[in-house]
mmCIF file of C-alpha atoms in Angstrom:
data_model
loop_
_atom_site.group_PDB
_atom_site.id
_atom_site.type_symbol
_atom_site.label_atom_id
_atom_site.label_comp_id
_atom_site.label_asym_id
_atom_site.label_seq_id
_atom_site.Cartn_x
_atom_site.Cartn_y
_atom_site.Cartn_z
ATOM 1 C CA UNK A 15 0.000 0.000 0.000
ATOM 2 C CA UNK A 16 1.320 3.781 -0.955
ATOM 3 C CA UNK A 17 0.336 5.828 2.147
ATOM 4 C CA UNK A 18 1.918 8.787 -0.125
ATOM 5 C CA UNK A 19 -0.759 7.919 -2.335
ATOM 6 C CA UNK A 20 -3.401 9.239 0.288
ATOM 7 C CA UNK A 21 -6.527 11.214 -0.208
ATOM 8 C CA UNK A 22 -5.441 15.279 -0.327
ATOM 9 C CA UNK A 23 -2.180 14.376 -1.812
ATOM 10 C CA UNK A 24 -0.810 16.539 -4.558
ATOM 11 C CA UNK A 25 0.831 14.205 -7.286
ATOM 12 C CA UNK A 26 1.830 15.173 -11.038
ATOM 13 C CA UNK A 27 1.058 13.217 -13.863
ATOM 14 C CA UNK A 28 3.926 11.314 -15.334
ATOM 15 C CA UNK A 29 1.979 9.297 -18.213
ATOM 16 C CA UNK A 30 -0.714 9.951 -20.027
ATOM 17 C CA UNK A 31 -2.821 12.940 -22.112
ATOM 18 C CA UNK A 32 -2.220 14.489 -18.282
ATOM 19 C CA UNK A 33 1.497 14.607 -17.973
ATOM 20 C CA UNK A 34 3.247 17.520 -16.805
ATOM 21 C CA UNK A 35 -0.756 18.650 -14.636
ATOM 22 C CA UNK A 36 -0.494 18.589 -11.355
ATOM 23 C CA UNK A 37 -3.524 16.739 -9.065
ATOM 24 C CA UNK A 38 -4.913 16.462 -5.993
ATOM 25 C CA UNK A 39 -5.871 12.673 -4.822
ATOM 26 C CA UNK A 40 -9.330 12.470 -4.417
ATOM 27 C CA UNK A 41 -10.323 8.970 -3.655
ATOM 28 C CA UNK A 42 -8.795 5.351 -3.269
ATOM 29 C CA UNK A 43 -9.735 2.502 -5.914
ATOM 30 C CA UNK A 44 -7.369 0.049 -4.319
ATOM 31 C CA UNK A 45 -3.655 -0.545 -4.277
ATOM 32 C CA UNK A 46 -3.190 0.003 -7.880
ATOM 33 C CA UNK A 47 -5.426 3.136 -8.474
ATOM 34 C CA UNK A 48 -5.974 6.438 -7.598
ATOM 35 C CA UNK A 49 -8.839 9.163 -8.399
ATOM 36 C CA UNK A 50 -7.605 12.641 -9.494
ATOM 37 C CA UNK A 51 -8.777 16.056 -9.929
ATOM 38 C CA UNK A 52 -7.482 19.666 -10.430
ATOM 39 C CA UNK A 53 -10.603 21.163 -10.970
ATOM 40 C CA UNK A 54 -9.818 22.356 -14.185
ATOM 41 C CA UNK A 55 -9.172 19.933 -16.842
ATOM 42 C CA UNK A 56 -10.452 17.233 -14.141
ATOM 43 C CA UNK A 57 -13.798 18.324 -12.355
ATOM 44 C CA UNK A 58 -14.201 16.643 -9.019
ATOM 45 C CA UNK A 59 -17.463 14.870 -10.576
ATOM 46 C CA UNK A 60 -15.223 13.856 -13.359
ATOM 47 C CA UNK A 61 -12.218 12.477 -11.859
ATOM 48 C CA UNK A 62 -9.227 10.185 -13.542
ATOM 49 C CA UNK A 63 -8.692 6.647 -12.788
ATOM 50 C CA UNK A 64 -5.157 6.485 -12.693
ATOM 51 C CA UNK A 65 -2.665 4.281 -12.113
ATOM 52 C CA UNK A 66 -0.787 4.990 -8.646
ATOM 53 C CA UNK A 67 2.716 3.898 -10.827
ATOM 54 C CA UNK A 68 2.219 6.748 -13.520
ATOM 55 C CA UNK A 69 1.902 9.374 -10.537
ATOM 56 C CA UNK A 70 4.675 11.443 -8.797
ATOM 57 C CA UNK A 71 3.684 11.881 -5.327
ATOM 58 C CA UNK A 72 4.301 15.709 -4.594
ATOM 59 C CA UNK A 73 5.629 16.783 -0.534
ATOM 60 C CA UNK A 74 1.970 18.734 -0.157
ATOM 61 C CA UNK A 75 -1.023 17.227 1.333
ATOM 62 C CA UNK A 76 -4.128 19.385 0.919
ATOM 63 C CA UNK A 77 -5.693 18.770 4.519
ATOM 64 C CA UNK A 78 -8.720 21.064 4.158
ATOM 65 C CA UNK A 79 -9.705 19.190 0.960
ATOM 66 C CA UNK A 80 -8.925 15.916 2.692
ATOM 67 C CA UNK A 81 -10.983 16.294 5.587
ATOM 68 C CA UNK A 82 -14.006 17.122 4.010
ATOM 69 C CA UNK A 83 -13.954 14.379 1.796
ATOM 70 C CA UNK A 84 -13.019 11.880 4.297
ATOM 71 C CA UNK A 85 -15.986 13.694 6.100
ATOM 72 C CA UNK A 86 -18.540 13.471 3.120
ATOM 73 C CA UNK A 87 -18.874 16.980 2.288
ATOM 74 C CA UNK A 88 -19.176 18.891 -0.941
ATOM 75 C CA UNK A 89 -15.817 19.635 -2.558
ATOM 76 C CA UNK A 90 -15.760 22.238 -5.102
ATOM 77 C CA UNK A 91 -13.318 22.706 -8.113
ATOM 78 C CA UNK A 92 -12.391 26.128 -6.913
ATOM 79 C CA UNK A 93 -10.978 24.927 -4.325
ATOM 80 C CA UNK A 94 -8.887 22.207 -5.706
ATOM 81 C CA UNK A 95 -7.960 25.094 -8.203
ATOM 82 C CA UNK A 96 -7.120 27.716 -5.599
ATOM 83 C CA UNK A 97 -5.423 24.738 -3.621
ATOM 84 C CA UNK A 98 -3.008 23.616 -6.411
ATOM 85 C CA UNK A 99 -2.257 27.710 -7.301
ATOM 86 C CA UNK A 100 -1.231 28.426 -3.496
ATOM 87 C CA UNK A 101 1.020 25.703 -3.515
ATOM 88 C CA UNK A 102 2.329 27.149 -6.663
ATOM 89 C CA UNK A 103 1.598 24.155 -8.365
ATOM 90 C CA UNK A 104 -0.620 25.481 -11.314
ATOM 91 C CA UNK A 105 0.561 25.477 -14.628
#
């Protein structure tokens, strides 16, 4: 299991039409898979499957983001957007 790979964790895309973007992990398929969203070119109701071995696990973990979806509450692309800029990870 990748605990890196954790829900709020900022990764960038190493394969894929998505390489080079920067994410934010927003849900667990198993050990193999990850969902992802930025909130731009991925909306959090349209997230990528994506394989945990094509991802680059980034040192930032988004912990407002991560609580509330651990908690079941309404995440909103803005905020993965204005998440990923303050980090100064948008391209």
């Amino acid at each position: 299991m990748h605990d890196d790979m954790d829900i709020g964790r900022v990764v960038l895309a190493k394969a894929g039409r998505d390489k080079g973007k920067h994410f934010i992990i927003i849900g667990r398929i198993d050990e193999n898979y990850v969902w992802i969203a930025n909130g731009r070119t991925r909306s959090i109701d349209k997230p990528k499957k994506k394989k945990i071995k094509h991802l680059e696990a980034k040192p930032h973990v988004v912990y407002n983001v991560r609580e509330k979806i651990l908690s079941g509450k309404k995440v909103f692309d803005a905020e993965l957007r204005k998440s990923l800029e303050a980090l100064g990870y948008e391209q």
